[in-house]
Coordinates of C-alpha atoms in Angstrom, one line a residue:
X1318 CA 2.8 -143.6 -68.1
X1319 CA 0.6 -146.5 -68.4
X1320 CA 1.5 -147.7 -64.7
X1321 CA 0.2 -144.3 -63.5
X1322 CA -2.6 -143.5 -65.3
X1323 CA -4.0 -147.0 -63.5
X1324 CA -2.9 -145.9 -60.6
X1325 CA -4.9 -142.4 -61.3
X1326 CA -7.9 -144.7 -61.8
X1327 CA -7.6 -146.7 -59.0
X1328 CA -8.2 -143.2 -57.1
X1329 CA -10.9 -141.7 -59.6
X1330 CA -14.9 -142.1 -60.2
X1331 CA -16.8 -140.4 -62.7
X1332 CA -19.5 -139.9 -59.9
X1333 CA -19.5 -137.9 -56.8
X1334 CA -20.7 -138.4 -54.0
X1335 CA -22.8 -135.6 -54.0
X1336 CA -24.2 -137.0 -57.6
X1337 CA -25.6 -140.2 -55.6
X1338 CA -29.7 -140.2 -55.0
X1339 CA -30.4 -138.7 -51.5
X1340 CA -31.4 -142.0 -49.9
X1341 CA -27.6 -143.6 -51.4
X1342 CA -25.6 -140.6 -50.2
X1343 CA -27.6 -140.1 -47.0
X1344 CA -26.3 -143.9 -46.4
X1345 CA -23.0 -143.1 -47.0
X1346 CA -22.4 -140.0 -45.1
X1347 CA -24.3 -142.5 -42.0
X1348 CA -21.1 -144.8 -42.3
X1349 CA -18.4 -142.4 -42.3
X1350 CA -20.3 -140.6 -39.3
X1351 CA -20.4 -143.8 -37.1
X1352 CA -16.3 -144.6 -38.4
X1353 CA -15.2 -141.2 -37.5
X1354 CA -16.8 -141.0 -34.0
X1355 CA -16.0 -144.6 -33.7
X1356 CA -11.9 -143.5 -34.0
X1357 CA -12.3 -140.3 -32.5
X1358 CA -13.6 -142.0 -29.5
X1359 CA -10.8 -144.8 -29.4
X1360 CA -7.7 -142.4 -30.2
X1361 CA -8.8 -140.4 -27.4
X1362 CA -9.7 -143.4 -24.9
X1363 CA -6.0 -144.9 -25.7
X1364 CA -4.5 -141.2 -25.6
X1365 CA -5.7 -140.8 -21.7
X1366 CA -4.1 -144.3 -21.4
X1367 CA -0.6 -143.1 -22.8
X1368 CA -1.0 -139.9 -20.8
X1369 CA -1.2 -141.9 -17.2
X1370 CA 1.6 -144.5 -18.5
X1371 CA 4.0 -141.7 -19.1
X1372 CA 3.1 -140.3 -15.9
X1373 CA 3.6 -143.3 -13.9
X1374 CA 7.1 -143.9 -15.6
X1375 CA 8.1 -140.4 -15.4
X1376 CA 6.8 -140.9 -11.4
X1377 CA 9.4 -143.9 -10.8
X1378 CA 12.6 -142.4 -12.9
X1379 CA 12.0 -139.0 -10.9
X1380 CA 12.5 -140.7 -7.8
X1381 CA 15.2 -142.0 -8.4
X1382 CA 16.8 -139.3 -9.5
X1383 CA 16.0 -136.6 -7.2
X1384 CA 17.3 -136.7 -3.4
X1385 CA 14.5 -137.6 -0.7
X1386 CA 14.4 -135.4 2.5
X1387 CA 14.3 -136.6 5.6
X1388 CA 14.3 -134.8 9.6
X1389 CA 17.4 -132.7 9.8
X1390 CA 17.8 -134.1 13.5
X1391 CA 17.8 -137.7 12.5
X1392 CA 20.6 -136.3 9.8
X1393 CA 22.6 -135.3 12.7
X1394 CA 22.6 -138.6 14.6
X1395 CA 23.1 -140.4 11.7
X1396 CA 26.4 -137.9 10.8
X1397 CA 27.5 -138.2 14.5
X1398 CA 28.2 -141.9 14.4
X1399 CA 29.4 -142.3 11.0
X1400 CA 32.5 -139.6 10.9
X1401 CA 34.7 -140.9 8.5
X1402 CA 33.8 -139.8 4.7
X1403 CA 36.2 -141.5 2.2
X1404 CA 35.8 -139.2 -0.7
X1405 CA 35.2 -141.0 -4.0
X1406 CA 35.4 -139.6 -7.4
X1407 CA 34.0 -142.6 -9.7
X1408 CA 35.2 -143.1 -13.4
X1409 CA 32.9 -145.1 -15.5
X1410 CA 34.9 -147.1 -18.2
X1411 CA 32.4 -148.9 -20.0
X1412 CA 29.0 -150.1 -19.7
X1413 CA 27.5 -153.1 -22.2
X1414 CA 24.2 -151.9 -24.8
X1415 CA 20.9 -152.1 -23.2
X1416 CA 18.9 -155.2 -23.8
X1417 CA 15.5 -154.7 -22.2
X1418 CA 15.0 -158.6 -21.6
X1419 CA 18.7 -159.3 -19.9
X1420 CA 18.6 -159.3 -15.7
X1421 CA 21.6 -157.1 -15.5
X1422 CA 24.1 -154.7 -17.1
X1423 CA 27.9 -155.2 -17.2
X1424 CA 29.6 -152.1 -16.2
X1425 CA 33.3 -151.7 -15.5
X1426 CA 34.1 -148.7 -13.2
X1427 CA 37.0 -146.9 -11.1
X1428 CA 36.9 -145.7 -7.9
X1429 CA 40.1 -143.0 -6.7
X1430 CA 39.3 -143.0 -2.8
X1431 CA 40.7 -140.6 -0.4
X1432 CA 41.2 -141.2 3.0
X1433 CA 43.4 -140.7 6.2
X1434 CA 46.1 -143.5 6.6
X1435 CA 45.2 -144.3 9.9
X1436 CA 41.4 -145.3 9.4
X1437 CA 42.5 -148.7 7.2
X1438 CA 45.2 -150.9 8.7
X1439 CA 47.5 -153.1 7.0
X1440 CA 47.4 -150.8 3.9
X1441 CA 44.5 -151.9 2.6
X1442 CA 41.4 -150.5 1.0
X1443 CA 37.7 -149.0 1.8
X1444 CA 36.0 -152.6 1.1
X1445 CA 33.1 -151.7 -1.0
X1446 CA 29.6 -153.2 -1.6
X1447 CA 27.2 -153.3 -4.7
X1448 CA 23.7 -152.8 -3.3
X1449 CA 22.2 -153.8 -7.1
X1450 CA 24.5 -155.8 -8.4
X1451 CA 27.6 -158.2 -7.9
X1452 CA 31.4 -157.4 -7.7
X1453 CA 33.4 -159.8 -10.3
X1454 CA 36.2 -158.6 -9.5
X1455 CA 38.4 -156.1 -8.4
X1456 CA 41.8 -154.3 -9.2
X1457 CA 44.0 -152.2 -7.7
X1458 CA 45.5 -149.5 -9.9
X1459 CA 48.0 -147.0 -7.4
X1460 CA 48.3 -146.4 -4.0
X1461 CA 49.9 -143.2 -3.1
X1462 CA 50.2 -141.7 0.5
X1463 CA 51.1 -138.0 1.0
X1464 CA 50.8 -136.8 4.5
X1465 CA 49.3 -139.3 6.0
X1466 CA 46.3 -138.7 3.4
X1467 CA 46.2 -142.3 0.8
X1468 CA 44.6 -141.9 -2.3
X1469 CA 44.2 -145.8 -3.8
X1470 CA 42.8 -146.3 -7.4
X1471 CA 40.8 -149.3 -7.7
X1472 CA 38.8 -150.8 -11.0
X1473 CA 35.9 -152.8 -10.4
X1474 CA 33.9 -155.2 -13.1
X1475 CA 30.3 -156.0 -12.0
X1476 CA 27.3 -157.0 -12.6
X1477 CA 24.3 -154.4 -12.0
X1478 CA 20.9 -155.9 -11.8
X1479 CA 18.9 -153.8 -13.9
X1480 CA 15.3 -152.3 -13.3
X1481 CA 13.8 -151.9 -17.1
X1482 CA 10.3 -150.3 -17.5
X1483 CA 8.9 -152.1 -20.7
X1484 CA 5.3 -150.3 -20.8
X1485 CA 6.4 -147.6 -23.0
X1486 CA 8.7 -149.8 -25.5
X1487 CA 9.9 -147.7 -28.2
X1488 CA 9.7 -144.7 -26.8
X1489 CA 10.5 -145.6 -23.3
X1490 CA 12.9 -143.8 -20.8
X1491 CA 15.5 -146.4 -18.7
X1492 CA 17.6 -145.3 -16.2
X1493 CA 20.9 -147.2 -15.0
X1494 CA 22.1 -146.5 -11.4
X1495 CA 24.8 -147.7 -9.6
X1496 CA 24.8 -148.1 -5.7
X1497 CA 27.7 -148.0 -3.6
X1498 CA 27.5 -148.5 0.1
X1499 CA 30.6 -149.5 2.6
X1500 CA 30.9 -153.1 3.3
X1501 CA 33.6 -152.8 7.0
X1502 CA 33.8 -151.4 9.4
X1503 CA 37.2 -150.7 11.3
X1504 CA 38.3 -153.0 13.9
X1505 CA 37.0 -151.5 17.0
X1506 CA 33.6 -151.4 15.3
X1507 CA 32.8 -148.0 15.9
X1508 CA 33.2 -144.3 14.0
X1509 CA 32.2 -146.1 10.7
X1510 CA 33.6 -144.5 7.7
X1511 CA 31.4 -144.5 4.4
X1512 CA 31.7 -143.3 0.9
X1513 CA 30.9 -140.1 -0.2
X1514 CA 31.0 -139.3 -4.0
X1515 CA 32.2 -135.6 -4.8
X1516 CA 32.7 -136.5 -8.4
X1517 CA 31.1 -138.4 -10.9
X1518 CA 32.8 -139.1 -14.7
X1519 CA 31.3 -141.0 -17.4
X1520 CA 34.2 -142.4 -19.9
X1521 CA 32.5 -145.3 -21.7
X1522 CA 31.5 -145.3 -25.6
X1523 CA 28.5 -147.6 -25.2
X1524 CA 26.1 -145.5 -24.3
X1525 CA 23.2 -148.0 -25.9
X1526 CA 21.6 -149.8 -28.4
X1527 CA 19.2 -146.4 -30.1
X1528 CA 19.3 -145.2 -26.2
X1529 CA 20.7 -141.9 -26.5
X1530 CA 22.1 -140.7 -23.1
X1531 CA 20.3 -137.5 -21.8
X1532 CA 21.8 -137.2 -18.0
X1533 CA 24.2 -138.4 -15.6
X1534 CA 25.4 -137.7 -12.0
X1535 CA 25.2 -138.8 -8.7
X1536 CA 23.2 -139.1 -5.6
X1537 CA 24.5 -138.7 -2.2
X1538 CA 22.1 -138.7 0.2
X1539 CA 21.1 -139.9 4.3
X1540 CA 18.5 -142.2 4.3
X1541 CA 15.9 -143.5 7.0
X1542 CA 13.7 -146.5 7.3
X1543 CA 11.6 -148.1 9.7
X1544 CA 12.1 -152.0 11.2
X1545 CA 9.9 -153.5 13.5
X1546 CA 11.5 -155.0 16.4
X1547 CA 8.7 -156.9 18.5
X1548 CA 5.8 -154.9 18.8
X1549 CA 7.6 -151.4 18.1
X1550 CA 9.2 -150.0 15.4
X1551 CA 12.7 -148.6 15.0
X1552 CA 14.2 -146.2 12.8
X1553 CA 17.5 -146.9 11.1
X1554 CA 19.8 -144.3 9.0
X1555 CA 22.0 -144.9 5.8
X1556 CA 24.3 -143.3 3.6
X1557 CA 23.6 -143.8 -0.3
X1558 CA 25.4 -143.1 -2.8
X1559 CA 24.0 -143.8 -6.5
X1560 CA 25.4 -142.8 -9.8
X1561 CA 23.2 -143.0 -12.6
X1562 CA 22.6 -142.8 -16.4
X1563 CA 19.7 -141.4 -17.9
X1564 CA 18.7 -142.6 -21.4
X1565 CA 15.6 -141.8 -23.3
X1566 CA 14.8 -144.3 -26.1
X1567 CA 12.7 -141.3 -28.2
X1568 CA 13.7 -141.3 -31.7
X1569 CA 12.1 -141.5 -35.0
X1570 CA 13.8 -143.9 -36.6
X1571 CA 13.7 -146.4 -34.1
X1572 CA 10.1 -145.6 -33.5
X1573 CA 9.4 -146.6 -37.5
X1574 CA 11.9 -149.1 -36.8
X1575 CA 10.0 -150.7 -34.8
X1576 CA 6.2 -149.8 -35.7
X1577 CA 6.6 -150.6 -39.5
X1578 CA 5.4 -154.1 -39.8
X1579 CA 2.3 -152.7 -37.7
X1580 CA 1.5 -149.7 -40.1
X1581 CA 2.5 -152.6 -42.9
X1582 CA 0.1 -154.7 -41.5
X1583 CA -2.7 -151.9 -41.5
X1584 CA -1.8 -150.9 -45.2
X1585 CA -2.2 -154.2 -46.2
X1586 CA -6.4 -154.4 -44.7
X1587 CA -6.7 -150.4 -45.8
X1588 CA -5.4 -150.6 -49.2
X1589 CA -7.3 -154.1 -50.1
X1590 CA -10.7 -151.1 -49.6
X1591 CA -9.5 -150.1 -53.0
X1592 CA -10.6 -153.5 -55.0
X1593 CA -13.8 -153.5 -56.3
X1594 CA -14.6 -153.8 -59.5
X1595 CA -17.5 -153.0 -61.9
X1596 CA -18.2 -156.6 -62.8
X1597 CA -17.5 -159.8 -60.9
X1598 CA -17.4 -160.7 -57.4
X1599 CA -13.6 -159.8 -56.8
X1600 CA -14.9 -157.7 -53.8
X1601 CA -15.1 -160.7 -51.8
X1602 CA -11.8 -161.7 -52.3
X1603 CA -10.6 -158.9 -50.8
X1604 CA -11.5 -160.4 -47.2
X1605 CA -8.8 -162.7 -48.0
X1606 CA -6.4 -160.0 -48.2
X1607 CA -8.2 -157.8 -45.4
X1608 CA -7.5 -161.5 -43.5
X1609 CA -4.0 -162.2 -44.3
X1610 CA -2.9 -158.8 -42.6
X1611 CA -4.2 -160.1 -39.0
X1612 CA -1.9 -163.0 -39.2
X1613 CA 1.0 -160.2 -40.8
X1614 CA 0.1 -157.8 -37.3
X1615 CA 0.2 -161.5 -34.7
X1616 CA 3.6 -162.7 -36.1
X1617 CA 4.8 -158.9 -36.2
X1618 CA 3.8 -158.1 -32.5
X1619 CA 5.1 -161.6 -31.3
X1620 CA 8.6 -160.6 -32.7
X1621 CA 8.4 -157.4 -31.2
X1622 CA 7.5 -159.3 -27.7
X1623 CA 10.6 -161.1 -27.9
X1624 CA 12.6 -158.2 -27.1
X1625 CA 11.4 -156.6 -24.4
X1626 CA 10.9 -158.2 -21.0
X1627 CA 7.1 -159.5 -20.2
X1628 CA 4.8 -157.0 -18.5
X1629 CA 1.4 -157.6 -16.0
X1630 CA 0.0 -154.5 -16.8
X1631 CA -1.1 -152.9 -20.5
X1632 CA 2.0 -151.7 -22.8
X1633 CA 2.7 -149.5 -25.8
X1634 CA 3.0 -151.9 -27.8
X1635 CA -0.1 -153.9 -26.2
X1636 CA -2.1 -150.1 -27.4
X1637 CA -0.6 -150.2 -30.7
X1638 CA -1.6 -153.8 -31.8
X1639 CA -5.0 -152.7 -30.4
X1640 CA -5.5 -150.1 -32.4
X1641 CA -4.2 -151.9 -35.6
X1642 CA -6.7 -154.6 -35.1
X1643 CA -10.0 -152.4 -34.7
X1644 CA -8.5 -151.0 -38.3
X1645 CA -8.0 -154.4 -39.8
X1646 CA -11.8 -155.0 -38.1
X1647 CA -13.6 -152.1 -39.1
X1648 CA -12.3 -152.9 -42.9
X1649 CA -13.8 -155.8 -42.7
X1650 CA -16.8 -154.4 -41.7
X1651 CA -16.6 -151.7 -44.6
X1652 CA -16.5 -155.0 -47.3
X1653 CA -19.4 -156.1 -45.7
X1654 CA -21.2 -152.6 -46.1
X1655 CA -19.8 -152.6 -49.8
X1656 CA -21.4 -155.6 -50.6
X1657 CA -24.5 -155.0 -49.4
X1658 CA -24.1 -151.1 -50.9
X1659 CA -23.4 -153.0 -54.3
X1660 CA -25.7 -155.4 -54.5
X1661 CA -28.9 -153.1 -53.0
X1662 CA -27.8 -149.4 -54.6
X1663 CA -25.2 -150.2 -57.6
X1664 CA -21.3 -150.2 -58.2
X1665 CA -21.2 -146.7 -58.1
X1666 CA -22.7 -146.2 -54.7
X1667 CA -20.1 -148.8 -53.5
X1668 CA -17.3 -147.1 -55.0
X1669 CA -17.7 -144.0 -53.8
X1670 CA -18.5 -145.7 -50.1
X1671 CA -14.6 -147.9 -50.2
X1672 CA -13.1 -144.4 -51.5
X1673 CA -14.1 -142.5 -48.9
X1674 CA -13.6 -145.1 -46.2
X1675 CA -9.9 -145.1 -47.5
X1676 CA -8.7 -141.4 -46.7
X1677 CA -10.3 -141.8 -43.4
X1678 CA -8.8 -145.5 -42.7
X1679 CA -5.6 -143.7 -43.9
X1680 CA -5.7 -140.3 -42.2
X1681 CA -6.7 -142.2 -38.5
X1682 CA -4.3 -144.6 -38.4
X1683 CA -1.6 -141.8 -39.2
X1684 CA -2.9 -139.7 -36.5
X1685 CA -2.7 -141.8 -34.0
X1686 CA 0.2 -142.8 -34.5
X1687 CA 1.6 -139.5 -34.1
X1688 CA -0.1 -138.4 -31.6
X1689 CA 1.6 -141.7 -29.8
X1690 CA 4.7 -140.4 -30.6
X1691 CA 4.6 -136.5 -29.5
X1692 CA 2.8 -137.6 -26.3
X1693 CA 5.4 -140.1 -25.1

């Protein structure tokens, strides 16, 4: 009871602020004017920021995972010299957690291939190649032929190279694709066969470290591109195929997870507003606490760094530090105005100035932090 009731008085003057001289309270209301237009300002400066990062990440992912058009025509030549589809369904059998600083992604895969008997000699298989990543090996599982039609089962264990977007680290979107293209030709060089995935399934358990796994296909899809041969340029057509998993990283708890040491480090500067006593100088001490929490937020954002891979442009997390330190600032600044509010007007005029700084130090903070979270 005893615990409380301090607690109670931590929180609790005798005076209002509306009991305050005009001058004191005119003052006062001066300071919380200039801190709430200074936050409402910067939340809605860094909110515009967030807006065009999720944009620009939602820009690349959708590109990749919608099919591009090109000229029907150019379809048709392209069709007319490659005539031999080898149907593919792929089986994925297990892919490795996401790690946002490693340069690829183990994934083990199946391919079951169907094909005429005649288009591969010596009963071998479609060779296949890995556009984004390396083959380790491979492994043949059955080969059955059934009128003149083979179907071969093959497992693969690669390497992919992976393509993570760290701006929006913790609540970032990654996607994980997997590119298969033919690597032969048959012997007389001509009527190239190439893959065509009619089936896509995704077996493996490890769907990611707090990535939760929100889509997953496949892409097939002719493709045309522009070379220049001397002084003219000549267009050239492919046949993709990309199967891909979709994972969004969205999630409360690893958003706290990963911001708590952040908000702890902002606690720390907001709740040293609440020391001030009626005798003594103890108020100034509080800089030293107000202090220590820059030091808490450096080492706290450095650790977060460490995870994720290093980015040119302006992150979340790069935002998020941001925004802590014009808190941990502006609560300096607030000590300062104490001071002076003590020293020139009286304890009381001081009190009532750190408790009102507090609920709006506390109530910004909070808000921008979920505003971060239902924009992303």
């Amino acid at each position: 009871m005893k615990i409380y009731q301090k607690v109670v008085n931590v929180f609790r003057h005798d005076v209002g602020l509306f009991d305050l001289p005009v001058q004191h309270r005119n003052k006062i209301l001066q300071s919380l004017l200039l801190v709430n237009v200074f936050f409402i300002l910067l939340i809605l400066a860094f909110s515009l920021k967030i807006h065009h990062m999720v944009n620009y990440q939602n820009g690349i992912l959708s590109k990749h995972l919608s099919a591009s058009s090109i000229d029907e025509s150019a379809n048709q030549r392209f069709m007319a010299r490659y005539t031999k589809p080898v149907y593919t369904q792929v089986f994925l059998h297990q892919t490795r957690l996401i790690d946002q600083k490693a340069e690829f992604m183990p994934i083990d895969f199946g391919l079951v291939m169907t094909y005429p008997e005649s288009w591969i000699s010596n009963k071998e298989f479609p060779q296949i190649s890995l556009d984004n990543g390396t083959i380790l090996s491979s492994d043949e599982q059955f080969r059955q032929v059934k009128d003149g039609i083979v179907e071969v089962g093959i497992m693969y264990s690669t390497n992919v190279f992976t393509n993570y977007i760290p701006d929006m680290y913790p609540l970032d979107n990654q996607l994980i694709v997997i590119s298969l293209s033919a690597k032969d030709t048959n012997e007389s060089n001509t009527n190239y066969y190439y893959f065509k995935i009619d089936e896509f399934n995704n077996g493996s358990q490890n769907r990611g470290r707090n990535y939760r796994l929100v889509k997953d296909g496949f892409i097939n899809q002719s493709e045309s591109f522009s070379v220049q041969v001397g002084p003219e340029y000549k267009t050239f057509y492919d046949y993709s195929n990309d199967c891909y998993l979709f994972f969004k990283h969205k999630n409360i708890s690893t958003y706290l997870k990963t911001t708590q040491y952040i908000i702890l480090s902002i606690l720390i500067a907001v709740f040293a507003l609440l020391i001030n006593p009626r005798s003594g100088d103890s108020i100034s001490g509080r800089i030293s606490v107000i202090g220590s929490s820059v030091f808490s937020l450096a080492t706290n954002v450095f650790q977060i760094n460490t995870l994720i891979r290093a980015s040119s442009g302006i992150t979340l997390i790069d935002l998020m530090s941001a925004f802590a330190g014009a808190v941990i600032l502006v609560c300096f600044l607030i000590t300062s105005r104490s001071i002076r509010f003590k020293d020139k007007y009286g304890y009381d005029a001081s009190k009532i100035h750190d408790l009102w700084m507090f609920w709006l130090m506390i109530f910004y903070p909070l808000a921008f932090f979920v505003i971060t979270y239902v924009q992303a």
